[in-house]
CSV table of C-alpha atoms in Angstrom, one decimal:
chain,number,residue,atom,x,y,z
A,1,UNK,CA,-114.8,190.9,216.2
A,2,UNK,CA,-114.1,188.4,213.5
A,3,UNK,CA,-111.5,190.2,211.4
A,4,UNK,CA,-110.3,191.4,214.5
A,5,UNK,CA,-109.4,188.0,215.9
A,6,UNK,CA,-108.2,186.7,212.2
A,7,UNK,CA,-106.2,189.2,211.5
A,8,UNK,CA,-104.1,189.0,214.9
A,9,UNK,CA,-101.5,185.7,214.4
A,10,UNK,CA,-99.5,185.4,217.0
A,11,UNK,CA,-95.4,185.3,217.0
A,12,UNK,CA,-94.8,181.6,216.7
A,13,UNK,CA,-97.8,180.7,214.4
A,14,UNK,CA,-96.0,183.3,211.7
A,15,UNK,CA,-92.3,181.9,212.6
A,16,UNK,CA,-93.9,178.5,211.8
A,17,UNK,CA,-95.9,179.6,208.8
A,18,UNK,CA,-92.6,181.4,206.9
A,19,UNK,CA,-90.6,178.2,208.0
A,20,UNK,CA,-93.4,176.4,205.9
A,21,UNK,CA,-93.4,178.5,202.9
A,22,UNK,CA,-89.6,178.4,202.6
A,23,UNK,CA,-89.5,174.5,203.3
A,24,UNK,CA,-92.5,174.2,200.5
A,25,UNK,CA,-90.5,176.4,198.2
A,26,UNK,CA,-87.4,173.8,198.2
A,27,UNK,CA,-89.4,171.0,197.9
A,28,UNK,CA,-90.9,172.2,194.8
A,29,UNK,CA,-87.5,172.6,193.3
A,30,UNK,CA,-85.9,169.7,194.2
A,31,UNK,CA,-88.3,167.7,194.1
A,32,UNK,CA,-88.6,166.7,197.2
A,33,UNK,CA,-91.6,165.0,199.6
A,34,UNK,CA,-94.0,167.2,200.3
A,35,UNK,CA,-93.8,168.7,203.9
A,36,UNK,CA,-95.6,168.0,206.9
A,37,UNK,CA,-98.5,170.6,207.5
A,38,UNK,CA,-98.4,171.5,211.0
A,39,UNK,CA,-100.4,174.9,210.9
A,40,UNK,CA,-102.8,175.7,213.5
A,41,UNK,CA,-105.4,177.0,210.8
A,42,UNK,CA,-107.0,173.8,209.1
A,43,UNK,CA,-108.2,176.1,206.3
A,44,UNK,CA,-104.7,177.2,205.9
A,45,UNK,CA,-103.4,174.0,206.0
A,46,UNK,CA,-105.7,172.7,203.3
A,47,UNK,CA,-104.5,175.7,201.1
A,48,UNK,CA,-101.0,174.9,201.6
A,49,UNK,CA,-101.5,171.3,200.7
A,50,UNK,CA,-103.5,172.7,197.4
A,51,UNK,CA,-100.9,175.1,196.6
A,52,UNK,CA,-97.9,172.1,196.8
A,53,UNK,CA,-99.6,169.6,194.4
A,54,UNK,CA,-100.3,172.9,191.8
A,55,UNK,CA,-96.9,173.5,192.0
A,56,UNK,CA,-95.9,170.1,191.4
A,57,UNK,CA,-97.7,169.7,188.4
A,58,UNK,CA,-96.8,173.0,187.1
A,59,UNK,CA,-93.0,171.8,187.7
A,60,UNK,CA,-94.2,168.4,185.9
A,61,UNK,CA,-95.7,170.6,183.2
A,62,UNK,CA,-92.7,172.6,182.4
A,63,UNK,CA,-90.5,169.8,182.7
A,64,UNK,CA,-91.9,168.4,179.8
A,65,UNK,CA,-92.1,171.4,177.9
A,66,UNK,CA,-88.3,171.2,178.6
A,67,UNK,CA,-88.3,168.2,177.0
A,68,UNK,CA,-90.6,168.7,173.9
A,69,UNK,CA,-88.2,172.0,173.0
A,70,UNK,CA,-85.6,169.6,172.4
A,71,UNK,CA,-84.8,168.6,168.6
A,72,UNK,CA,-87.8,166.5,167.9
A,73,UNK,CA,-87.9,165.1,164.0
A,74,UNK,CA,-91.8,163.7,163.4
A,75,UNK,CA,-91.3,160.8,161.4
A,76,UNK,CA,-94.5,159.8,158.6
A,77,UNK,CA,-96.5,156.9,160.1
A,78,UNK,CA,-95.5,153.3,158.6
A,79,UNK,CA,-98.7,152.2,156.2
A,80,UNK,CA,-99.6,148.7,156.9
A,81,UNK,CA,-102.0,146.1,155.2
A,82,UNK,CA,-105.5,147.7,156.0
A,83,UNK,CA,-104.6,150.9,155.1
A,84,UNK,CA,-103.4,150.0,151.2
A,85,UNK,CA,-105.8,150.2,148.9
A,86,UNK,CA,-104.6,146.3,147.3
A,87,UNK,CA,-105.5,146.3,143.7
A,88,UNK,CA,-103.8,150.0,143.2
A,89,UNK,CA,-100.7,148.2,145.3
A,90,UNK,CA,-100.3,145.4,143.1
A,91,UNK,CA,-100.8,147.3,140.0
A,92,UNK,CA,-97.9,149.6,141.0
A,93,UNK,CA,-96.0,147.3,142.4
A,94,UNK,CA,-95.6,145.2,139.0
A,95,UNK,CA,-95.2,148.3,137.0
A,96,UNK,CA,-92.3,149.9,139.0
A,97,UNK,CA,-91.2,147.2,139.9
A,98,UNK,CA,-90.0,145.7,136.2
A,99,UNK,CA,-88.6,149.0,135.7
A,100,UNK,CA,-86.2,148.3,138.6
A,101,UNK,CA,-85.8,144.4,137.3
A,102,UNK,CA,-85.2,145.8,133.5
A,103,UNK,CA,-82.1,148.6,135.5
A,104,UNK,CA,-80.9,145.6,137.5
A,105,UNK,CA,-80.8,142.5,135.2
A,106,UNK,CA,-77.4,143.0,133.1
A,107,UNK,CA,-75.6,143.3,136.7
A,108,UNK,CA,-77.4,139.9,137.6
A,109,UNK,CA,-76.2,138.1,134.6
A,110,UNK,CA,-72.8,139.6,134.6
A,111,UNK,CA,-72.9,138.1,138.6
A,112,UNK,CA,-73.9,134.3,137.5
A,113,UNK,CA,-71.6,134.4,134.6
A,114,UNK,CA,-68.8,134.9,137.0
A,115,UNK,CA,-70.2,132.4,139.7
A,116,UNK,CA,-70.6,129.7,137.0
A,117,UNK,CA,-67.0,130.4,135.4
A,118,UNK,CA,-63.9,128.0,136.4
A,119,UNK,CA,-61.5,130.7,136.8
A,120,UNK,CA,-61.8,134.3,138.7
A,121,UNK,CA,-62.4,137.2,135.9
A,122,UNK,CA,-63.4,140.5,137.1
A,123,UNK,CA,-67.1,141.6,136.8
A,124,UNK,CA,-65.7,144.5,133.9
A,125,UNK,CA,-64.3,142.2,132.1
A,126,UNK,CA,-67.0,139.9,132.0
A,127,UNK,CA,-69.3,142.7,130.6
A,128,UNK,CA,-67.4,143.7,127.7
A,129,UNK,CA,-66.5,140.1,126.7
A,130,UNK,CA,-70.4,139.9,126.1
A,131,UNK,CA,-70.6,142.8,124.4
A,132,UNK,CA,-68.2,142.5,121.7
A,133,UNK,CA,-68.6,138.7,121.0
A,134,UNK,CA,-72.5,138.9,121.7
A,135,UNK,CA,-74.3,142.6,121.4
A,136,UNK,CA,-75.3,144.7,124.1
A,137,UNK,CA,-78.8,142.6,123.8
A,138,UNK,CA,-77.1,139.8,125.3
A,139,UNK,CA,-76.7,141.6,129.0
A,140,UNK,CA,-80.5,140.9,128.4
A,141,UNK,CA,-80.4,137.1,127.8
A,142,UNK,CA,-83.8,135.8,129.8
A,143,UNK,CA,-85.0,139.1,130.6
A,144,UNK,CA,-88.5,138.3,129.2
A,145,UNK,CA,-88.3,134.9,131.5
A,146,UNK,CA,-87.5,136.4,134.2
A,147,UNK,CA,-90.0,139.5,134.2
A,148,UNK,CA,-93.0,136.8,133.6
A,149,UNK,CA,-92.2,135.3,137.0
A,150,UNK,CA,-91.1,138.2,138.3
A,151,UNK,CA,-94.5,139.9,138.6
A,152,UNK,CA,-96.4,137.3,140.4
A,153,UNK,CA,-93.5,136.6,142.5
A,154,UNK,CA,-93.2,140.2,143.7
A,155,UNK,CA,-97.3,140.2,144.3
A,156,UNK,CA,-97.0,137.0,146.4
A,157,UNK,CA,-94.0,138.3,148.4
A,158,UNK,CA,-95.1,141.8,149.1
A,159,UNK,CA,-98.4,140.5,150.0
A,160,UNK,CA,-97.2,137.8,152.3
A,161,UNK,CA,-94.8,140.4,153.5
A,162,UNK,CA,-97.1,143.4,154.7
A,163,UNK,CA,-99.7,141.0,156.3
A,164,UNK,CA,-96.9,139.5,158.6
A,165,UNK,CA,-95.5,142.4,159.4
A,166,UNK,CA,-98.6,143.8,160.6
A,167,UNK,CA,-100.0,140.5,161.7
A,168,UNK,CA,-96.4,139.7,163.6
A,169,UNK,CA,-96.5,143.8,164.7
A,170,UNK,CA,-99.7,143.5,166.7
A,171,UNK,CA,-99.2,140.2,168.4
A,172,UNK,CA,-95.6,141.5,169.8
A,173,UNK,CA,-96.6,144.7,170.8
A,174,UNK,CA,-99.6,143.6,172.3
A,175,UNK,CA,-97.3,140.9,174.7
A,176,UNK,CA,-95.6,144.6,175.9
A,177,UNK,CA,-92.3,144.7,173.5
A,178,UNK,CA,-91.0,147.8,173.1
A,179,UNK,CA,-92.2,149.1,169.6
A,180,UNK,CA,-88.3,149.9,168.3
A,181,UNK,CA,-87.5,145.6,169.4
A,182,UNK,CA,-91.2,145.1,168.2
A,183,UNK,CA,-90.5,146.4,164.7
A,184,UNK,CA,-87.5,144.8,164.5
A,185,UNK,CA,-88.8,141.2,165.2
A,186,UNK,CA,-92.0,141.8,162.8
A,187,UNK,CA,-89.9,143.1,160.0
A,188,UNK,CA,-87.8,139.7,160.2
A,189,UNK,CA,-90.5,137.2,160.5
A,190,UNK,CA,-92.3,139.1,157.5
A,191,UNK,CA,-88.7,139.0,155.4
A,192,UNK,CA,-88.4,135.2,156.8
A,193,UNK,CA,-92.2,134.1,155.8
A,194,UNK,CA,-92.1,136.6,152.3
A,195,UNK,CA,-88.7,135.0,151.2
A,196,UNK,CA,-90.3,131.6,151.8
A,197,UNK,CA,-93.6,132.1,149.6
A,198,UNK,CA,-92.0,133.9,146.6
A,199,UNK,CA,-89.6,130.8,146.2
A,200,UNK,CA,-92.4,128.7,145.0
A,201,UNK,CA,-92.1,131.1,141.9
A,202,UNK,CA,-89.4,132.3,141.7
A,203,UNK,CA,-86.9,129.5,141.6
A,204,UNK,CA,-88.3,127.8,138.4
A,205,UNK,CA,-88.3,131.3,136.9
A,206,UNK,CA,-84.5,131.4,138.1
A,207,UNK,CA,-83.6,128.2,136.7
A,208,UNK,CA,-84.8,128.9,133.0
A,209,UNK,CA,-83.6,132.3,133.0
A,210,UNK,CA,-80.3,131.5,134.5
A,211,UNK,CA,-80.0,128.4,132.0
A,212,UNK,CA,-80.6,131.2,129.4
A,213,UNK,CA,-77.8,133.5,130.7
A,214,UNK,CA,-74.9,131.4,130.7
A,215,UNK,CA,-75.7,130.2,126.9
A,216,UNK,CA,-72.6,130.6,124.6
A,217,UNK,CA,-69.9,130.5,127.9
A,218,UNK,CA,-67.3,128.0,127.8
A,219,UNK,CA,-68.3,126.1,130.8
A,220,UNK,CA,-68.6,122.6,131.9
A,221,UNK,CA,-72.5,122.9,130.8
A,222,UNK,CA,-73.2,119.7,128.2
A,223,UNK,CA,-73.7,120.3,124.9
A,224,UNK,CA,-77.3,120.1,124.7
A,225,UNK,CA,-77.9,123.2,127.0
A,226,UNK,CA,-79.1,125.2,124.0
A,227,UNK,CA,-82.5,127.0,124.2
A,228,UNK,CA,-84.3,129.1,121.7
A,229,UNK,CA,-85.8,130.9,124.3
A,230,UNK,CA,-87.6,130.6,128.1
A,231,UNK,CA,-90.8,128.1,127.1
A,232,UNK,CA,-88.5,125.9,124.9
A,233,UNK,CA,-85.6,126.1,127.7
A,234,UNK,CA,-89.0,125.1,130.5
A,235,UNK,CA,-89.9,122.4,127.8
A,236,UNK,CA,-86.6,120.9,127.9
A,237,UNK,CA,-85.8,120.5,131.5
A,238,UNK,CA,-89.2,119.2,132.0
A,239,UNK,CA,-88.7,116.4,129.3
A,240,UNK,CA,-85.2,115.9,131.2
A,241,UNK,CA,-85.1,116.0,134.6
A,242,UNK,CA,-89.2,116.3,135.4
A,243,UNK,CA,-91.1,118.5,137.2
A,244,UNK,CA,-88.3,118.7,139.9
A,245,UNK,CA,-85.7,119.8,137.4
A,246,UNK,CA,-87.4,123.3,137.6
A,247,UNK,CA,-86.6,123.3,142.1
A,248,UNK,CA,-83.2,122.6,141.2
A,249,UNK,CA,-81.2,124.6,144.3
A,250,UNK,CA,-84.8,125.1,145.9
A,251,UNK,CA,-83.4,123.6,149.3
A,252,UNK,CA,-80.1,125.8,149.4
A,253,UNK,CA,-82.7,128.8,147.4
A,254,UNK,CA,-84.3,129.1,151.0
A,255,UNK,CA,-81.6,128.5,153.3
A,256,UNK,CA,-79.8,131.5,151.0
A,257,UNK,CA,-82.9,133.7,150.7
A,258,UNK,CA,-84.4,133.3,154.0
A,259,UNK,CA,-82.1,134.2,156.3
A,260,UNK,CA,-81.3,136.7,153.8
A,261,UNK,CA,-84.3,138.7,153.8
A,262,UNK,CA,-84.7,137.9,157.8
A,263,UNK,CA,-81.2,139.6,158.7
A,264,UNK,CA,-81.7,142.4,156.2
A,265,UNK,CA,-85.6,143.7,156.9
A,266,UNK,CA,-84.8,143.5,160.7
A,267,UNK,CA,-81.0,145.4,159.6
A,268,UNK,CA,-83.2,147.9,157.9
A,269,UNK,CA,-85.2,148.6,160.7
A,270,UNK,CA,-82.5,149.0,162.8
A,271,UNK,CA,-80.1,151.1,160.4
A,272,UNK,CA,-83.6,153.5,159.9
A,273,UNK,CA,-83.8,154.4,163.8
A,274,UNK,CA,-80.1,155.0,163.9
A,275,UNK,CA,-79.5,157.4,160.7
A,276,UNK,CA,-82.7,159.1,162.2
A,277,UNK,CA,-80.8,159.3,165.6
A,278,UNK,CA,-77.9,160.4,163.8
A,279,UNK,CA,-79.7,163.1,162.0
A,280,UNK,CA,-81.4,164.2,165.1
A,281,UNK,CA,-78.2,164.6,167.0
A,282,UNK,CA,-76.9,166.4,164.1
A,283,UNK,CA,-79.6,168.8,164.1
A,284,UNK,CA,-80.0,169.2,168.0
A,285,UNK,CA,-75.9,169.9,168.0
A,286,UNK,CA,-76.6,172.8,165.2
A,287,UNK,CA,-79.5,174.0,167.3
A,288,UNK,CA,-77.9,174.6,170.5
A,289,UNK,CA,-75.3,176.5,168.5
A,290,UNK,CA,-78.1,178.8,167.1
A,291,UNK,CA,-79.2,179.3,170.7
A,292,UNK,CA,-82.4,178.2,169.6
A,293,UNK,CA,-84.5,175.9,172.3
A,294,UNK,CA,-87.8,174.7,170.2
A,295,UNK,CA,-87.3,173.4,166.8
A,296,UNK,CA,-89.8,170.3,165.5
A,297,UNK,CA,-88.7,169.1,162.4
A,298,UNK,CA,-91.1,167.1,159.5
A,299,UNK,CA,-89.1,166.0,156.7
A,300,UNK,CA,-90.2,166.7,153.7
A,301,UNK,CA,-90.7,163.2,151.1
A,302,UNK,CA,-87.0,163.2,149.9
A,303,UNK,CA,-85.7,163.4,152.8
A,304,UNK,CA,-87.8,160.3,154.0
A,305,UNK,CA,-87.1,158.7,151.0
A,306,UNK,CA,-82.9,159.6,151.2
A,307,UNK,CA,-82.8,157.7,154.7
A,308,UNK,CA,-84.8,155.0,153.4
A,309,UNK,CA,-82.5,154.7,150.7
A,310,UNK,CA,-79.1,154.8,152.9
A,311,UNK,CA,-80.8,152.6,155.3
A,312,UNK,CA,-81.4,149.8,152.9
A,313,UNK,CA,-77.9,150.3,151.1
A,314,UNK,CA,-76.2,149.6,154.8
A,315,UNK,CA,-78.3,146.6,155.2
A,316,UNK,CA,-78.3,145.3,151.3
A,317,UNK,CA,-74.1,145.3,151.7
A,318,UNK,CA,-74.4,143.2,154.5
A,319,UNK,CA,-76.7,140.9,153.5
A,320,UNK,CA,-74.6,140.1,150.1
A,321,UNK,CA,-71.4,139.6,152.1
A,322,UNK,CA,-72.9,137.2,154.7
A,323,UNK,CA,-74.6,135.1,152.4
A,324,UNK,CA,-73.0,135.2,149.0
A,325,UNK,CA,-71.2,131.3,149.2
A,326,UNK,CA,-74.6,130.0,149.4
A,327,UNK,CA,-75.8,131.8,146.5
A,328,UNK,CA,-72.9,130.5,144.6
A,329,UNK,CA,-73.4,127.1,145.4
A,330,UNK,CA,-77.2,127.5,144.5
A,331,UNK,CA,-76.2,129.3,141.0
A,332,UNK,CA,-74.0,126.6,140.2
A,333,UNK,CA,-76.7,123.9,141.7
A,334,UNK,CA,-79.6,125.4,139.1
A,335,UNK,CA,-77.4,125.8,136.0
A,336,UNK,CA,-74.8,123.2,135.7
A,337,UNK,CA,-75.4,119.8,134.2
A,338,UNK,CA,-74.4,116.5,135.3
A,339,UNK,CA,-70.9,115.5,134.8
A,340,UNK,CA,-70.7,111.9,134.8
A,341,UNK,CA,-73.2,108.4,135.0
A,342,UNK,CA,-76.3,111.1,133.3
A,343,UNK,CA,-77.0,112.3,137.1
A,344,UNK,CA,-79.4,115.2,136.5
A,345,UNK,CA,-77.4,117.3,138.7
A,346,UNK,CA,-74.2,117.9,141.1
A,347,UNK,CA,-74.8,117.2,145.0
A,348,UNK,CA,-73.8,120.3,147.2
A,349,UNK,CA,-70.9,118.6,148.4
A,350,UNK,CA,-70.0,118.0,145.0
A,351,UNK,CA,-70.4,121.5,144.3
A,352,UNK,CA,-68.5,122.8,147.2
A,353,UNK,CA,-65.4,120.5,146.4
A,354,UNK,CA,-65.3,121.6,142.6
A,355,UNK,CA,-65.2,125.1,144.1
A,356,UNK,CA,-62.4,124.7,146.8
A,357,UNK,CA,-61.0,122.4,143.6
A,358,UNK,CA,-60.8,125.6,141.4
A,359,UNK,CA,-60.0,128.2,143.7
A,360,UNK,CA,-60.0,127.7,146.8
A,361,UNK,CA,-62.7,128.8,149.3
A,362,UNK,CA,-62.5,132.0,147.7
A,363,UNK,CA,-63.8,130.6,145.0
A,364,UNK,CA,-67.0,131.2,147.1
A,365,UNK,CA,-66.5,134.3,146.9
A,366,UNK,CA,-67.1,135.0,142.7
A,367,UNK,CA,-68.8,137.5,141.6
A,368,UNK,CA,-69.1,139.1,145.4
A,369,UNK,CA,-68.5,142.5,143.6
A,370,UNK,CA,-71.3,142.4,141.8
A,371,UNK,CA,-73.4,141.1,143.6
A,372,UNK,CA,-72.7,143.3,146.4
A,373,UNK,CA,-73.3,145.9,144.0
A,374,UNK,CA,-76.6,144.1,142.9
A,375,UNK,CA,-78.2,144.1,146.1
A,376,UNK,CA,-76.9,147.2,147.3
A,377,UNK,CA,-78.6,148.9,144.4
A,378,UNK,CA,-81.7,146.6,144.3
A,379,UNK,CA,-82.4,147.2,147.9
A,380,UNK,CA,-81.9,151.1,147.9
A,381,UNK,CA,-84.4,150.8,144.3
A,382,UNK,CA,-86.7,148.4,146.0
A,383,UNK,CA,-87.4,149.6,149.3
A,384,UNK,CA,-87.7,153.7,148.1
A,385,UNK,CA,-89.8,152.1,145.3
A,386,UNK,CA,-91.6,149.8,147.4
A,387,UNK,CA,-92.1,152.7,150.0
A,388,UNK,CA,-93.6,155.2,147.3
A,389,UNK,CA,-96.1,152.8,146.0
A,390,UNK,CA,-97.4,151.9,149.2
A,391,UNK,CA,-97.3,155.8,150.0
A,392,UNK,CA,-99.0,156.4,146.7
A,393,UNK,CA,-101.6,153.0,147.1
A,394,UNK,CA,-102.9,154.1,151.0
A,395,UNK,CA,-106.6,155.1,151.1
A,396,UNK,CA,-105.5,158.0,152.6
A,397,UNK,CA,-103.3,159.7,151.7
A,398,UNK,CA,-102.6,161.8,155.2
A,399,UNK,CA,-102.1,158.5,157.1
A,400,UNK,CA,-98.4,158.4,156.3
A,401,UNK,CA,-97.6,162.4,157.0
């Protein structure tokens, strides 16, 4: 009697019930809200219901399988403070690091030579001039100065670096930044805070070596500016001008360096996500092409390394052209003697007008090539260096694949 009377539907409840099942069907694809269940049969109708929110998640479900088959490129985890194992970091750091210094350093004096000079010669011309009247050691006039207070100024300012970074990191993503902006931010308070701290070192170390560099040049330097080498040149503007003869330039130093490294970590992290995009478009336009729907793609270390490298190039260029009349002031601030009444120093103002007095305010502008050359090349060494150390100094080493 049971199956009798279950099995018997009448006309309209099976009009109403295929009315359902198409209405369901649409919904389902189009997302639409799900429809009223009407049915005469509670059990039905709670089967219906069930069958609608399966179906939605299966939609849901495939949706994002959708999504996942598009070109996806899994990009190595960014190693922060706690996971670097610090005395292995440090180490490195100073070893590679004066290997990049050593590559750098004739392109750096060629640079000041050419800032400190009264009239425009090109950075070639420069070069060979010091050759043939002084040796090829001569491109390496200071070195040993500057690689003395080079290693503990990289320590403090990689140090001082990572721990804002992560520090700054945290505290904006924790407020509900988006992690692209969030990066961004952190990597220019940690360039910002970094360039602050290593100028406690590094501008004595720049004023000595820089004192060394442009020995033998034909410039408005006073006659005594002869040094047998970095401690007697130390010696001497200490018995000069004092303790503060060796900050020299460390107000415009900051104001140069500080933005500096602000604009071009936060440029870095920006230029990093965009040659990723770039690539990933690339490869997603090649893929449809193929006809083929899932691809996820790891790169391998040189490939990190590569876009790294082009990253820090984009930014290093920009860097150099945005700030390079501060850093000519500031050379000519740390190097050049006083002129008149045995002032210790020129003023900036003084500076600026001997500048605009020589050349014009392109006279700002000496020694751009080079030293858009400089930091182009020092950033692409530095951050791939500074990349594989940290790589190489993590505790584990699968955190960063």
């Amino acid at each position: 009697m049971r199956n009798e009377t279950s099995n018997s539907i009448p006309p309209h409840a099976l009009q109403h019930r295929i009315s359902f099942s198409q209405t369901l069907a649409r919904s389902v694809l189009t997302g639409a809200p799900s429809p009223a269940v009407t049915t005469d049969d509670g059990r039905l109708s709670r089967k219906l219901e069930t069958l609608f929110d399966r179906l939605k998640v299966a939609k849901m479900d495939l949706s994002a399988d959708e999504e996942e088959s598009a070109q996806e490129i899994h990009i190595p985890a960014d190693i922060n403070w706690e996971m670097l194992d610090k005395s292995k970091f440090f180490f490195l750091g100073a070893a590679l690091f004066s290997g990049v210094s050593a590559t750098l350093y004739p392109v750096v004096l060629v640079k000041t030579r050419q800032q400190v000079a009264q009239s425009q010669v090109s950075g070639i011309r420069t070069a060979f001039s010091i050759v043939k009247h002084d040796g090829f050691r001569a491109l390496y006039r200071g070195f040993g100065t500057s690689l003395m207070g080079t290693i503990p100024a990289r320590a403090l300012y990689m140090a001082a670096l990572e721990v804002t970074k992560s520090n700054v990191g945290s505290a904006t993503v924790s407020l509900g930044v988006p992690d692209p902006t969030a990066a961004a931010i952190a990597n220019a308070v940690a360039g910002l805070t970094a360039a602050m701290a290593a100028q406690l070192v590094w501008t004595p170390i720049d004023v000595v070596s820089q004192r060394l560099m442009i020995q033998g040049m034909n410039s408005s330097c006073s006659s005594h500016c002869r040094y047998k080498n970095g401690i007697d040149a130390f010696r001497k503007i200490v018995h000069r001008d004092g303790p503060k003869g060796l900050y020299r330039g460390f107000g415009i130093s900051i104001l140069t360096y500080a933005p500096s490294n602000a604009v071009w970590w936060a440029s870095y992290s920006v230029a990093q996500r965009l040659v990723w995009g770039g690539i990933g478009c690339y490869l997603s336009k090649k893929d449809d092409e193929g006809n083929n729907n899932s691809i996820t793609i790891r790169p391998d270390s040189k490939t990190v390394m590569a876009v790294q490298g082009v990253s820090a190039a984009m930014a290093g260029g920009i860097s150099a052209l945005i700030t390079m009349p501060l850093d000519t002031i500031k050379t000519r601030l740390q190097v050049l003697d006083g002129e008149e009444k045995g002032r210790c120093g020129p003023m900036i103002g003084q500076t600026v007008r001997n500048l605009v007095k020589e050349g014009g305010w392109l006279a700002c502008y000496r020694g751009l090539g080079p030293r858009w050359a400089s930091m182009s090349m020092s950033a692409t060494t530095m951050i791939t260096t500074y990349e594989f150390v940290k790589r190489l100094s993590a505790k584990n080493h699968e955190s960063w694949t």
